[in-house]
Structure formats: structure tokens, C-alpha cells
Coordinates of N, CA and C and ligand atoms in Angstrom, one line a residue:
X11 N 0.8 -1.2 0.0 CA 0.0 0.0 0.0 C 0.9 1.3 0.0
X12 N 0.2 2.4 -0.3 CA 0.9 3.8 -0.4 C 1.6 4.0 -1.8
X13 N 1.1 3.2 -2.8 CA 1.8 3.5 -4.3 C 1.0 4.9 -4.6
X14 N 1.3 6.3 -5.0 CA 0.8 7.5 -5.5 C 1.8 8.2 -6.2
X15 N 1.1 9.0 -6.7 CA 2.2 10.2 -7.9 C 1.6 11.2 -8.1
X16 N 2.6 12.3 -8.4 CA 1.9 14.2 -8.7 C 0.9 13.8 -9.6
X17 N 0.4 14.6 -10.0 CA -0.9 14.6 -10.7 C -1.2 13.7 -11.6
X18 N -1.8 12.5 -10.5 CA -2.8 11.3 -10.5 C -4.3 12.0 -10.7
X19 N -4.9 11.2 -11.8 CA -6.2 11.8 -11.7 C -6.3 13.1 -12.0
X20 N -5.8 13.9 -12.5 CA -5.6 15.7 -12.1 C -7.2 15.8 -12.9
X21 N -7.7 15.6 -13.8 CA -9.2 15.5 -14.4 C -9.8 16.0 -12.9
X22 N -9.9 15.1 -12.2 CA -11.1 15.5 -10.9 C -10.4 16.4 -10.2
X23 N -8.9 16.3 -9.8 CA -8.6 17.5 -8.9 C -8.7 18.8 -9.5
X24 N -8.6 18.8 -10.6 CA -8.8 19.8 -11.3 C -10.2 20.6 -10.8
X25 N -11.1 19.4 -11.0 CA -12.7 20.3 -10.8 C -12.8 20.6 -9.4
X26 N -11.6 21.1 -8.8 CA -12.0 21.1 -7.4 C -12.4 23.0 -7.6
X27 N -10.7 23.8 -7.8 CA -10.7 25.0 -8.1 C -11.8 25.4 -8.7
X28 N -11.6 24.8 -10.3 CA -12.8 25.0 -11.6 C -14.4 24.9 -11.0
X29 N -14.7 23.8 -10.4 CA -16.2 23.9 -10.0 C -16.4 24.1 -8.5
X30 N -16.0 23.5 -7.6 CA -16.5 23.5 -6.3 C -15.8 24.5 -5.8
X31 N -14.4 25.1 -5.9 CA -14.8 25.8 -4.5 C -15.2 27.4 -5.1
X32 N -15.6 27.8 -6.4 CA -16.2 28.7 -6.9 C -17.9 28.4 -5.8
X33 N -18.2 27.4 -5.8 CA -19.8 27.4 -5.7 C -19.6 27.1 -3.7
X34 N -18.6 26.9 -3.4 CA -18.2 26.9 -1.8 C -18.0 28.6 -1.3
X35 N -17.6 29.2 -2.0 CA -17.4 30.6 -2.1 C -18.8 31.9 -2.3
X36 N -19.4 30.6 -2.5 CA -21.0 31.3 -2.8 C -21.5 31.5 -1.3
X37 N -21.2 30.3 -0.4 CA -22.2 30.2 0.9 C -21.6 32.0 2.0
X38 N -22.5 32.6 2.5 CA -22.1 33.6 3.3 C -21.3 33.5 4.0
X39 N -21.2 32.1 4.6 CA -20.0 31.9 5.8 C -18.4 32.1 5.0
X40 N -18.7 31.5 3.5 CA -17.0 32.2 2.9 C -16.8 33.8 2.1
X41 N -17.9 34.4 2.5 CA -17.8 35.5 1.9 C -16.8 36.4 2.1
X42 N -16.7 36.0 3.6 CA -15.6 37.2 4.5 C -14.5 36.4 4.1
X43 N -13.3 36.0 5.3 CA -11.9 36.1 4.9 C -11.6 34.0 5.5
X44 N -12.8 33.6 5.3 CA -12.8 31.7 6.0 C -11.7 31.4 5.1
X45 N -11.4 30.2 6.2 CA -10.6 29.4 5.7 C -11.1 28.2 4.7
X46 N -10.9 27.7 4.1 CA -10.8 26.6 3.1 C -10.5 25.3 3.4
X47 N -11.7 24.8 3.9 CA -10.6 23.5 5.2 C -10.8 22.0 3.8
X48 N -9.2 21.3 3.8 CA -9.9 20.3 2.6 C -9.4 19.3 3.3
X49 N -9.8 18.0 3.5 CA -8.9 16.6 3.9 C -8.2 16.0 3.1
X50 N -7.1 15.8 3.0 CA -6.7 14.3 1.8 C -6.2 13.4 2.8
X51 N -7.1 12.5 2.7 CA -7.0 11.4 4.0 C -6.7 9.9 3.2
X52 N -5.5 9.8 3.8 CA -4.7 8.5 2.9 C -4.1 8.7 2.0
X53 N -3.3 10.2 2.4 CA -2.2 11.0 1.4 C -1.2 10.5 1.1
X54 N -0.8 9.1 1.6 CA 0.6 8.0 1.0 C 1.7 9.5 1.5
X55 N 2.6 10.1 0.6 CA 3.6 10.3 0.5 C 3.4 12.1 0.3
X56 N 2.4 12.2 0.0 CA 1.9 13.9 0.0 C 1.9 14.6 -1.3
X57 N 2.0 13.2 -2.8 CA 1.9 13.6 -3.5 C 0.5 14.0 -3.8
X58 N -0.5 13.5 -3.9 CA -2.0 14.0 -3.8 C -2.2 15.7 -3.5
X59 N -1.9 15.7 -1.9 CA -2.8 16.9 -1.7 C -1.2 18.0 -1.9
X60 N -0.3 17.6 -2.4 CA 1.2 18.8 -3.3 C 0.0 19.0 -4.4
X61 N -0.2 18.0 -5.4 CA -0.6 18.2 -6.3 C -1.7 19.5 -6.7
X62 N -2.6 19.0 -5.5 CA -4.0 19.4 -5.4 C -3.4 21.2 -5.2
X63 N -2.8 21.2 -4.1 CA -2.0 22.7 -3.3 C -1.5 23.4 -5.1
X64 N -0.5 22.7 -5.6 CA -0.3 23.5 -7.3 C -1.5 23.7 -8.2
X65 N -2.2 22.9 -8.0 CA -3.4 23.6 -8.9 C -4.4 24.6 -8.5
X66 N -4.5 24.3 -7.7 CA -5.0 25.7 -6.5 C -4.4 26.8 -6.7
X67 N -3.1 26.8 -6.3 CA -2.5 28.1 -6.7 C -2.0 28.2 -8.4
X68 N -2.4 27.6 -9.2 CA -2.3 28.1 -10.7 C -3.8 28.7 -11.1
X69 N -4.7 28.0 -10.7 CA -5.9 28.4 -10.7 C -6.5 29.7 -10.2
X70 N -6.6 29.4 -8.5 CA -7.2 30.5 -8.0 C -6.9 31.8 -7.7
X71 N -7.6 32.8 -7.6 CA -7.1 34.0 -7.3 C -6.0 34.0 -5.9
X72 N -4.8 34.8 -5.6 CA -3.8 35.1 -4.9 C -4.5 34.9 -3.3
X73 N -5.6 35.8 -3.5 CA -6.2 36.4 -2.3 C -7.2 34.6 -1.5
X74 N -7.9 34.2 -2.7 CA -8.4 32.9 -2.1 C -7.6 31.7 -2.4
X75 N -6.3 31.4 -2.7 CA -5.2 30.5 -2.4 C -4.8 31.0 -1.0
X76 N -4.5 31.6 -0.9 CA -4.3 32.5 0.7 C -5.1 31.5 2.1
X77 N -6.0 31.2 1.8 CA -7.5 31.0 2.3 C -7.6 29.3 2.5
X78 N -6.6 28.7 1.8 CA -6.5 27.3 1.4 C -5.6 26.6 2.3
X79 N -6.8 25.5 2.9 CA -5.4 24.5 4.2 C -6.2 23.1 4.0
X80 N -5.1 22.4 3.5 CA -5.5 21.3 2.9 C -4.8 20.2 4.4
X81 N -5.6 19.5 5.1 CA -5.1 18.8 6.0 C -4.4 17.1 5.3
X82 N -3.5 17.0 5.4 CA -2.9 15.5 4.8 C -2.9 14.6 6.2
X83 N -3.3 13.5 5.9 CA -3.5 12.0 6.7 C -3.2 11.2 5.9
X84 N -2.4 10.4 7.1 CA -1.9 8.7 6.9 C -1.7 8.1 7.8
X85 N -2.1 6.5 7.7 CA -1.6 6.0 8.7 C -0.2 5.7 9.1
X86 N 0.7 5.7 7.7 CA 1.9 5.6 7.9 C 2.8 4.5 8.2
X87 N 2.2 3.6 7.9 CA 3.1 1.9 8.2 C 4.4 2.5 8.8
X88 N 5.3 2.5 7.9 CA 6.8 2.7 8.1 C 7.4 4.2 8.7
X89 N 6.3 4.8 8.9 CA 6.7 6.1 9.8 C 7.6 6.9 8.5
X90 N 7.4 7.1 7.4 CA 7.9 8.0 6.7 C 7.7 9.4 6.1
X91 N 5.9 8.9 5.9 CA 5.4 10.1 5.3 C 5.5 11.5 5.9
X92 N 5.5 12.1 7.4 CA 6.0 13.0 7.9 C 7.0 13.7 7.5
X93 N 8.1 13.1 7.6 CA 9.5 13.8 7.0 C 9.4 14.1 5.8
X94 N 8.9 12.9 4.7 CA 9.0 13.4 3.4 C 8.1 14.9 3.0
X95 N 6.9 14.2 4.2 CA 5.8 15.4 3.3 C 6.5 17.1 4.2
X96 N 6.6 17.1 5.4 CA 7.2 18.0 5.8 C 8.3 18.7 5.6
X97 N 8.8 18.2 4.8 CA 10.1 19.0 3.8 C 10.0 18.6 2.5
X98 N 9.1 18.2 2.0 CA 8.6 18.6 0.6 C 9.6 18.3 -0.6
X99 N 10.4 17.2 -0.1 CA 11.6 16.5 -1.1 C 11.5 15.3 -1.6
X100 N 11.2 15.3 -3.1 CA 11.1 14.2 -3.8 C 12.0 14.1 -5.1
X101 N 12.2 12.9 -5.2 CA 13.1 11.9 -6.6 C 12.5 12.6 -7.6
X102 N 13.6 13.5 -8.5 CA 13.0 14.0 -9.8 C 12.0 12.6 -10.7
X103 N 12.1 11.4 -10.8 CA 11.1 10.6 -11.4 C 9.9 10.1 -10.6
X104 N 9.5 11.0 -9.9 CA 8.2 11.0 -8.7 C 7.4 12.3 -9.4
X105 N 8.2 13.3 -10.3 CA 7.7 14.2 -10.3 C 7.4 14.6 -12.1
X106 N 7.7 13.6 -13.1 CA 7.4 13.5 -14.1 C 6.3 14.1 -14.4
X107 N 5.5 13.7 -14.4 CA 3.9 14.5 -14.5 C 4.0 15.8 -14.9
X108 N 4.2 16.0 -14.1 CA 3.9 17.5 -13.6 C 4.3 19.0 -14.9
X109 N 3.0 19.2 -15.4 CA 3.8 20.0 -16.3 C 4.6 21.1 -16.4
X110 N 5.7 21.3 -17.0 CA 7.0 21.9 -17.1 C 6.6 23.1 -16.2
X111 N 5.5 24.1 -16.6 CA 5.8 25.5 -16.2 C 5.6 25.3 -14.7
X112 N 4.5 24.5 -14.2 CA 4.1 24.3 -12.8 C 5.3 23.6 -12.4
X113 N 6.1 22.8 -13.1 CA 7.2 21.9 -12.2 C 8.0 23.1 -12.0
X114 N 8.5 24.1 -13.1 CA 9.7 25.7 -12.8 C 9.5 26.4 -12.2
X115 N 7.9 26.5 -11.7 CA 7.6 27.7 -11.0 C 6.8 26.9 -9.7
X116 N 7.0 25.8 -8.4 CA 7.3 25.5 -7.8 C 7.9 24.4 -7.2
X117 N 9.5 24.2 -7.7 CA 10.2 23.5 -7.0 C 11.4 24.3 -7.5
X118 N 12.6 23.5 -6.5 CA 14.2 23.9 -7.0 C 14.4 22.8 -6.4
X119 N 16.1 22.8 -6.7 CA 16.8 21.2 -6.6 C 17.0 21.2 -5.1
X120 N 17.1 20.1 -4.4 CA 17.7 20.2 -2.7 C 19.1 19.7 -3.1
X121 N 19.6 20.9 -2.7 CA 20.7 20.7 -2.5 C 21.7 19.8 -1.5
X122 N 20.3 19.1 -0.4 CA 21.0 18.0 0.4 C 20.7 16.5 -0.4
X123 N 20.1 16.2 -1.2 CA 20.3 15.0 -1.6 C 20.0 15.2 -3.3
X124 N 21.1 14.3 -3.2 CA 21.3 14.8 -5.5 C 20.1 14.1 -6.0
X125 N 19.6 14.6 -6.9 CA 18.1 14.0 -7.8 C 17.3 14.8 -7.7
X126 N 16.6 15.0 -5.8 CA 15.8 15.4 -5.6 C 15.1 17.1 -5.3
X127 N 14.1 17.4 -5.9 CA 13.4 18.9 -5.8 C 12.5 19.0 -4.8
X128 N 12.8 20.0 -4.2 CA 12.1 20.8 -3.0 C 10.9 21.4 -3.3
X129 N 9.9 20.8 -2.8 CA 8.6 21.8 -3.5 C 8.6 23.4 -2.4
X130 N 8.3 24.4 -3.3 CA 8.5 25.4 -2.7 C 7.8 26.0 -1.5
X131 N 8.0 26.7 -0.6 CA 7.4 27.1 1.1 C 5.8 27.5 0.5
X132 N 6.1 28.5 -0.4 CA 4.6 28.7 -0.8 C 3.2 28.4 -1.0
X133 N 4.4 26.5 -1.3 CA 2.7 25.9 -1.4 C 3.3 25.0 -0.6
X134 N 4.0 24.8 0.6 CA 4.0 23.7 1.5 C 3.0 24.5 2.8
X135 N 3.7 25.5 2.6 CA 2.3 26.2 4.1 C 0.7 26.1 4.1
X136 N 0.5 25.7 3.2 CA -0.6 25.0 3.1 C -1.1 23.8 3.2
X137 N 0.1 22.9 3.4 CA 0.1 21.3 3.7 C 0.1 21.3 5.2
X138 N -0.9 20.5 5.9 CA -0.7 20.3 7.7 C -0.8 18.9 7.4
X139 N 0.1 17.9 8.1 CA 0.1 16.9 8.1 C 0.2 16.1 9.9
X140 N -1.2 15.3 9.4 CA -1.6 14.9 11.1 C -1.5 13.2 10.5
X141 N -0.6 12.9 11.7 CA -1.0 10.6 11.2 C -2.3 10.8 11.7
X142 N -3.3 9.8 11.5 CA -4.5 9.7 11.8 C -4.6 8.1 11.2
X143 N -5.6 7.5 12.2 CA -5.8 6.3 11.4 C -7.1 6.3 10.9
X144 N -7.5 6.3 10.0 CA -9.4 6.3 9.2 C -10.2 5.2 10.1
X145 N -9.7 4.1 10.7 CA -10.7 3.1 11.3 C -10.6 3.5 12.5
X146 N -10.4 4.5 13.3 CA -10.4 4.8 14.4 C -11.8 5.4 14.4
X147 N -12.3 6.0 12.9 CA -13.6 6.9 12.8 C -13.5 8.2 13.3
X148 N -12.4 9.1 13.7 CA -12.5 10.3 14.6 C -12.3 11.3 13.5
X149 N -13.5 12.3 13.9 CA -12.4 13.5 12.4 C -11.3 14.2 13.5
X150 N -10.6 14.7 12.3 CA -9.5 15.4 12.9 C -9.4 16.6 13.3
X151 N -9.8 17.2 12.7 CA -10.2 18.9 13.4 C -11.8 18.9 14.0
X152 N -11.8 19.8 14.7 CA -13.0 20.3 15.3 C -14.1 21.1 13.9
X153 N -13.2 21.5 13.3 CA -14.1 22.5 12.4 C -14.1 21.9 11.1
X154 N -15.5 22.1 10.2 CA -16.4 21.4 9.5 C -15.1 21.5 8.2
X155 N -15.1 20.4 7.3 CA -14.2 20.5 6.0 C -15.4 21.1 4.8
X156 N -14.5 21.7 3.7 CA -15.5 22.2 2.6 C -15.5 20.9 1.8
X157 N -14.5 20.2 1.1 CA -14.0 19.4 0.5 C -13.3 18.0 1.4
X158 N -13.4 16.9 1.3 CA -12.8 16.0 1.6 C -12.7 14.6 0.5
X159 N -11.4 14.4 0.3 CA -10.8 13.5 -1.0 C -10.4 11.9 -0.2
X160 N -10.4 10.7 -0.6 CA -10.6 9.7 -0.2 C -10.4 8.9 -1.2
X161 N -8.8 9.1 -1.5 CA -9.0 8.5 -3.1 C -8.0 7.1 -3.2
X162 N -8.7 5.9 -3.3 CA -7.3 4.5 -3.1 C -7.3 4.1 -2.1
X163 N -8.0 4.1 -1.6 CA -8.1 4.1 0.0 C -8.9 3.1 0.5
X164 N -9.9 3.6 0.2 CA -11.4 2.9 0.9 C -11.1 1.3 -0.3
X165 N -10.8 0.7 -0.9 CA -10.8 0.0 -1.6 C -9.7 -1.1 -0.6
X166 N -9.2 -0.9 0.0 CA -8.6 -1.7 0.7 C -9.3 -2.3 2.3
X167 N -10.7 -1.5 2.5 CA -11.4 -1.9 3.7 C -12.8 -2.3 3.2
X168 N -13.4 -3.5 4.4 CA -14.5 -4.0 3.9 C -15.3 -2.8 3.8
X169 N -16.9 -3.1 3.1 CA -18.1 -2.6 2.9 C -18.7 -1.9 4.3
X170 N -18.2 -2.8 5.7 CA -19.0 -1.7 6.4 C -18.0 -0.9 6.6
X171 N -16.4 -0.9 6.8 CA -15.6 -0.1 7.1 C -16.0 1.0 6.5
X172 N -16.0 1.1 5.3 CA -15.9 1.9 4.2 C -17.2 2.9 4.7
X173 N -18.5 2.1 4.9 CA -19.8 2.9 5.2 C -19.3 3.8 6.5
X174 N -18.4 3.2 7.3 CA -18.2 3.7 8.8 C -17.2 4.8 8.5
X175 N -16.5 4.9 7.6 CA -15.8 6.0 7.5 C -16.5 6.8 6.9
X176 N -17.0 6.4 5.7 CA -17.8 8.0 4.9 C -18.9 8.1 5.5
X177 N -19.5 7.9 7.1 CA -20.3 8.2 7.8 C -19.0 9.0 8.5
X178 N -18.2 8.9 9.2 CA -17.3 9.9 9.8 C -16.8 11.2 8.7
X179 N -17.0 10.8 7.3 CA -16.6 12.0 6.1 C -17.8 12.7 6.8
X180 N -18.9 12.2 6.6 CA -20.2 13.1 6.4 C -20.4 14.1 7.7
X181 N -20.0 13.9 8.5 CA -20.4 14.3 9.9 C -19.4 15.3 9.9
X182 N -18.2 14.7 9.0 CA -16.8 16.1 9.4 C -17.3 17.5 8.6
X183 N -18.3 17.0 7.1 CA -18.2 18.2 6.3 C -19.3 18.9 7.0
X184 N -19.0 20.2 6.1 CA -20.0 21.3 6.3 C -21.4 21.0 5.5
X185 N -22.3 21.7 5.5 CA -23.7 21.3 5.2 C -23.5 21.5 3.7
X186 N -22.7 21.8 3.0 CA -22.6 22.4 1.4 C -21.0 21.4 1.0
X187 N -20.7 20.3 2.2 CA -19.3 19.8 1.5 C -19.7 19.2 0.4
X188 N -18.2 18.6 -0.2 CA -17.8 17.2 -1.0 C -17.1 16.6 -0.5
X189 N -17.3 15.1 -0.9 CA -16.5 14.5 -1.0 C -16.1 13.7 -2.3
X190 N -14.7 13.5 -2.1 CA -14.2 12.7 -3.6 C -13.4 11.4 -3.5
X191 N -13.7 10.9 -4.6 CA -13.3 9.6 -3.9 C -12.8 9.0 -5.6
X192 N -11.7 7.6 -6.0 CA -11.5 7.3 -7.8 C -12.6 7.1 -8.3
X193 N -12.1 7.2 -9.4 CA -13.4 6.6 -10.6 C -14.0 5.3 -10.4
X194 N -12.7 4.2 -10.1 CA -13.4 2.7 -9.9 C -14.2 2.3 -8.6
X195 N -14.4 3.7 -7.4 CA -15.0 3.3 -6.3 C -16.1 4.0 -6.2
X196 N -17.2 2.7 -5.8 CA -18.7 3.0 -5.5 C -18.8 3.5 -4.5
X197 N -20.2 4.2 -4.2 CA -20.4 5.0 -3.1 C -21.4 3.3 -2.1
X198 N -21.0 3.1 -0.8 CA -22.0 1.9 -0.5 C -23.2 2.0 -0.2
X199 N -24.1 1.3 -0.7 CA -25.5 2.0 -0.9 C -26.2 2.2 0.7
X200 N -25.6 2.1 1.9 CA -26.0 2.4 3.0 C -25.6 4.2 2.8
X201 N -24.6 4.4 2.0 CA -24.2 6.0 2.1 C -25.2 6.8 1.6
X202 N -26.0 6.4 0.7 CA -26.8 7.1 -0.8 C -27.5 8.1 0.3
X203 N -28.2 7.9 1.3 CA -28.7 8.8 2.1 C -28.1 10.3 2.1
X204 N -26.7 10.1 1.8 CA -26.2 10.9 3.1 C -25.2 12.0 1.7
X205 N -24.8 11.3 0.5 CA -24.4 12.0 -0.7 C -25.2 11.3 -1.7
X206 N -25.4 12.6 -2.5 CA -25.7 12.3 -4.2 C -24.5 12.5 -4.8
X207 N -24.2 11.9 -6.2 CA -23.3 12.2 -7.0 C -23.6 14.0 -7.7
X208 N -22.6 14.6 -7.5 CA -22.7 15.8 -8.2 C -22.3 15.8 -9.5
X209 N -20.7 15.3 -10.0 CA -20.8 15.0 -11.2 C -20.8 13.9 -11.7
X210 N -21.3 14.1 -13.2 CA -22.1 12.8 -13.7 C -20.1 11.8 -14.3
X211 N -19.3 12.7 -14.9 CA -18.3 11.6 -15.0 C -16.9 11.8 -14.2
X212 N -17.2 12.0 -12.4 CA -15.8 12.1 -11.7 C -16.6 11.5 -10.6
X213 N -16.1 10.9 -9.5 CA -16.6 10.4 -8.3 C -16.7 11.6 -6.9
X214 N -17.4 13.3 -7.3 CA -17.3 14.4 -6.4 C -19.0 13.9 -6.2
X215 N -19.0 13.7 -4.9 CA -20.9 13.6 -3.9 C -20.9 15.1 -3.5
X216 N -21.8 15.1 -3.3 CA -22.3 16.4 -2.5 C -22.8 15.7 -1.4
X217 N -22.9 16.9 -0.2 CA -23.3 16.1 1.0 C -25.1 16.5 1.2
X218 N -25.5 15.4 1.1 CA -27.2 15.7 1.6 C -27.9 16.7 3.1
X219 N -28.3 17.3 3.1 CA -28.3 17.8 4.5 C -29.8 17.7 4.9
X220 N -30.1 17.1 5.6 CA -31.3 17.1 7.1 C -31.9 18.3 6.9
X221 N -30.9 19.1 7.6 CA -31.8 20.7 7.7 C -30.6 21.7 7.8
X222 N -30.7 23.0 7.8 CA -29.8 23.7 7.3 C -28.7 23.6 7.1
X223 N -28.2 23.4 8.7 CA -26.9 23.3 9.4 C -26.3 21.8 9.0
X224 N -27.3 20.8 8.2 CA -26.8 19.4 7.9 C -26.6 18.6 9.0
X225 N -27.2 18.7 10.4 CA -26.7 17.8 11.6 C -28.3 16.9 11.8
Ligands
SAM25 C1 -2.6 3.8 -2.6 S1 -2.3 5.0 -1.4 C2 -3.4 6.4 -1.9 C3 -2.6 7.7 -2.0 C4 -3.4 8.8 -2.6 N1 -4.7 9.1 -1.9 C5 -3.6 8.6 -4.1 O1 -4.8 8.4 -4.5 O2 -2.7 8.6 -4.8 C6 -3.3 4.4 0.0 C7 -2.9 5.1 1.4 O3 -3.9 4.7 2.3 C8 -3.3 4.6 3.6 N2 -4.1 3.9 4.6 C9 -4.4 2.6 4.6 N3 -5.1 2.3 5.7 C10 -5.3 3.4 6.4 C11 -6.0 3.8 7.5 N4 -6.6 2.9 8.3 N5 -6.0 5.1 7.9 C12 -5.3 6.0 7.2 N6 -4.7 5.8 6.1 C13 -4.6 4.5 5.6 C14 -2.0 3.9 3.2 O4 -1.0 4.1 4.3 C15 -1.6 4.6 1.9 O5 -0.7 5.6 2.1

């Protein structure tokens, strides 16, 4: 487990900037100066939510990139992901993907180990990285997420695990979240209650809400 790369899937991350957090930006609570709370929960190595952090800042305006705190989780078998994600240093062939202008205009070489590029402060202050285990069921912050991604993950726990976590998604987001999850994974029909699919060809749900506040 923990096999990931820079922009995997970028098609859906993509629709994060482009559609959702334009229409998250709509609710009055983000009108003023909110934060942007996103999960990438089962971040392997921190290539995901780096990726997700570059397209955000190529995309969005200066002032609401500013506004963007993407929390990274793992459980971390081998105790590595911390360090790597925390200083932001990866094997130039980890970072293939990534196209040219976005790779020039955030990274430079580290000069402590030959190969590898430093992704830049700009968009690491936006990465908080918490171990967390998903079958513990606890969210991690106190305060509601707009977005939450769940991608490769759930495919390695049974049917009810999986229900028991995206019942702990649901309860983290705010009454207007998403959640996102790959292409090849079904939502389990104990969930249908709780998300609709929003779009018709990427795996982003919207979260159903009860009554206003969604509780
Ligand atoms: C294949 S990687 C997915 C990485 C990234 N989300 C992506 O799509 O590229 C799966 C990750 O799930 C993590 N994982 C497995 N069980 C977990 C658990 N109980 N709690 C949190 N993370 C877990 C693994 O450590 C691994 O890093």
C-alpha cells in the first residue's frame, strides 16, 4: 500500500478549483476572509494533496489561495510520510507529471540530496500533516471541511468499514461539503442517504443535508 504520484487523476482535482470551490465561495460563511478547510485522507507520501495545493494556486485567485489549508492524513506503516511530506523533497522521477511551467515555477533542486526537488514554502504552508488512522472513525479537526478526497483508500477496507468512514466524512463536512473519492469506487448504498453524486463523469458527492446546518 501507499503506491501515488503528482498529478494522478488531475481531471477531478482539477474540478476542485474550476467547480467546487467557486460554488463553496458562494455560501455567506466564505464570503468574509474563511478558511478553506480540505482533507486528503490516505495522502501516502503527499503527493495528492502537493498536487491538489499546485493547482489551486495556478488556478485560483492570490487572495483565495491564501485561504487554502489542505489537512494530509496517513496512517503511515513505516513512519515515513511525515518527513518526506514535511520538507517537501522528492526523486525527480516521482515528479514526471507534472507539467514543465508548474514543475519551474514550484520547485528547486535540494541541494541536500542529488536527484531530488524541493517543493516550494509557498505551497507547503498550506500542507498540515496529522497521522490519523481512518478506522479509528475520529475527524480530525474540530471545524467542519469544505472538501474532503478519499482516493485509493477505501478499496482496501470492507463494505461496512468503508460505510463507517464515509459516515465519519459526512459528519466532518460542512452542510454544502464534497466528498471525492477514484473513478473505480462505489459510493456503498448504506451511504446514498447521506451523498448524491454531483458530477455525472468524476466520483465528487455532495453532501445531503437534514436541515440547514446538515446535523
Ligand atoms: C494507494 S495510497 C493512496 C494515496 C493517494 N490518496 C492517491 O490516491 O494517490 C493508500 C494510502 O492509504 C493509507 N491507509 C491505509 N489504511 C489506512 C488507515 N486505516 N488510515 C489512514 N490511512 C490508511 C496507506 O498508508 C496509503 O498511504
Amino acid at each position: 500500500m501507499g503506491a501515488t504520484y503528482f498529478f494522478r487523476d488531475t481531471q477531478t482535482l482539477k474540478m476542485i478549483p474550476d467547480i467546487l470551490i467557486p460554488l463553496i465561495l458562494e455560501d455567506e460563511d466564505h464570503k468574509s476572509n474563511k478558511n478553506i478547510n480540505i482533507w486528503s485522507a490516505g495522502c501516502a507520501n503527499g503527493a495528492e494533496p502537493y498536487t491538489l495545493a499546485i493547482l489551486l494556486k495556478e488556478i485560483l485567485d492570490e487572495e483565495i489561495f491564501s485561504r487554502i489549508r489542505i489537512y494530509a492524513t496517513d496512517i503511515d506503516p513505516n513512519n515515513r510520510f511525515e518527513n518526506i511530506i514535511k520538507k517537501g523533497s522528492y526523486p525527480q522521477d516521482a515528479l514526471q507529471k507534472i507539467p514543465e511551467k508548474m514543475f519551474l515555477n514550484n520547485f528547486i533542486k535540494d541541494t541536500d540530496i542529488q536527484g531530488n526537488y524541493l517543493i516550494s514554502e509557498e505551497i507547503r504552508e498550506h500542507i498540515i500533516y496529522i497521522w490519523h488512522n481512518l478506522l479509528s472513525l475520529k475527524p480530525i479537526i474540530e471545524r467542519p471541511f469544505d472538501i474532503i478526497l478519499c482516493k485509493n483508500v477505501l478499496l482496501h477496507f470492507t463494505e461496512q468499514q468503508s460505510t463507517d468512514i464515509i459516515n465519519m466524512f459526512y459528519h466532518s463536512l460542512s452542510y454544502r461539503g464534497f466528498f471525492i473519492t477514484e473513478q473505480t469506487q462505489k459510493l456503498p448504498v448504506s451511504s446514498h442517504e447521506q451523498f448524491e453524486q454531483f458530477i455525472s463523469n468524476a466520483r465528487i458527492y455532495k453532501k445531503i443535508t437534514v436541515n440547514f446546518k446538515g446535523v
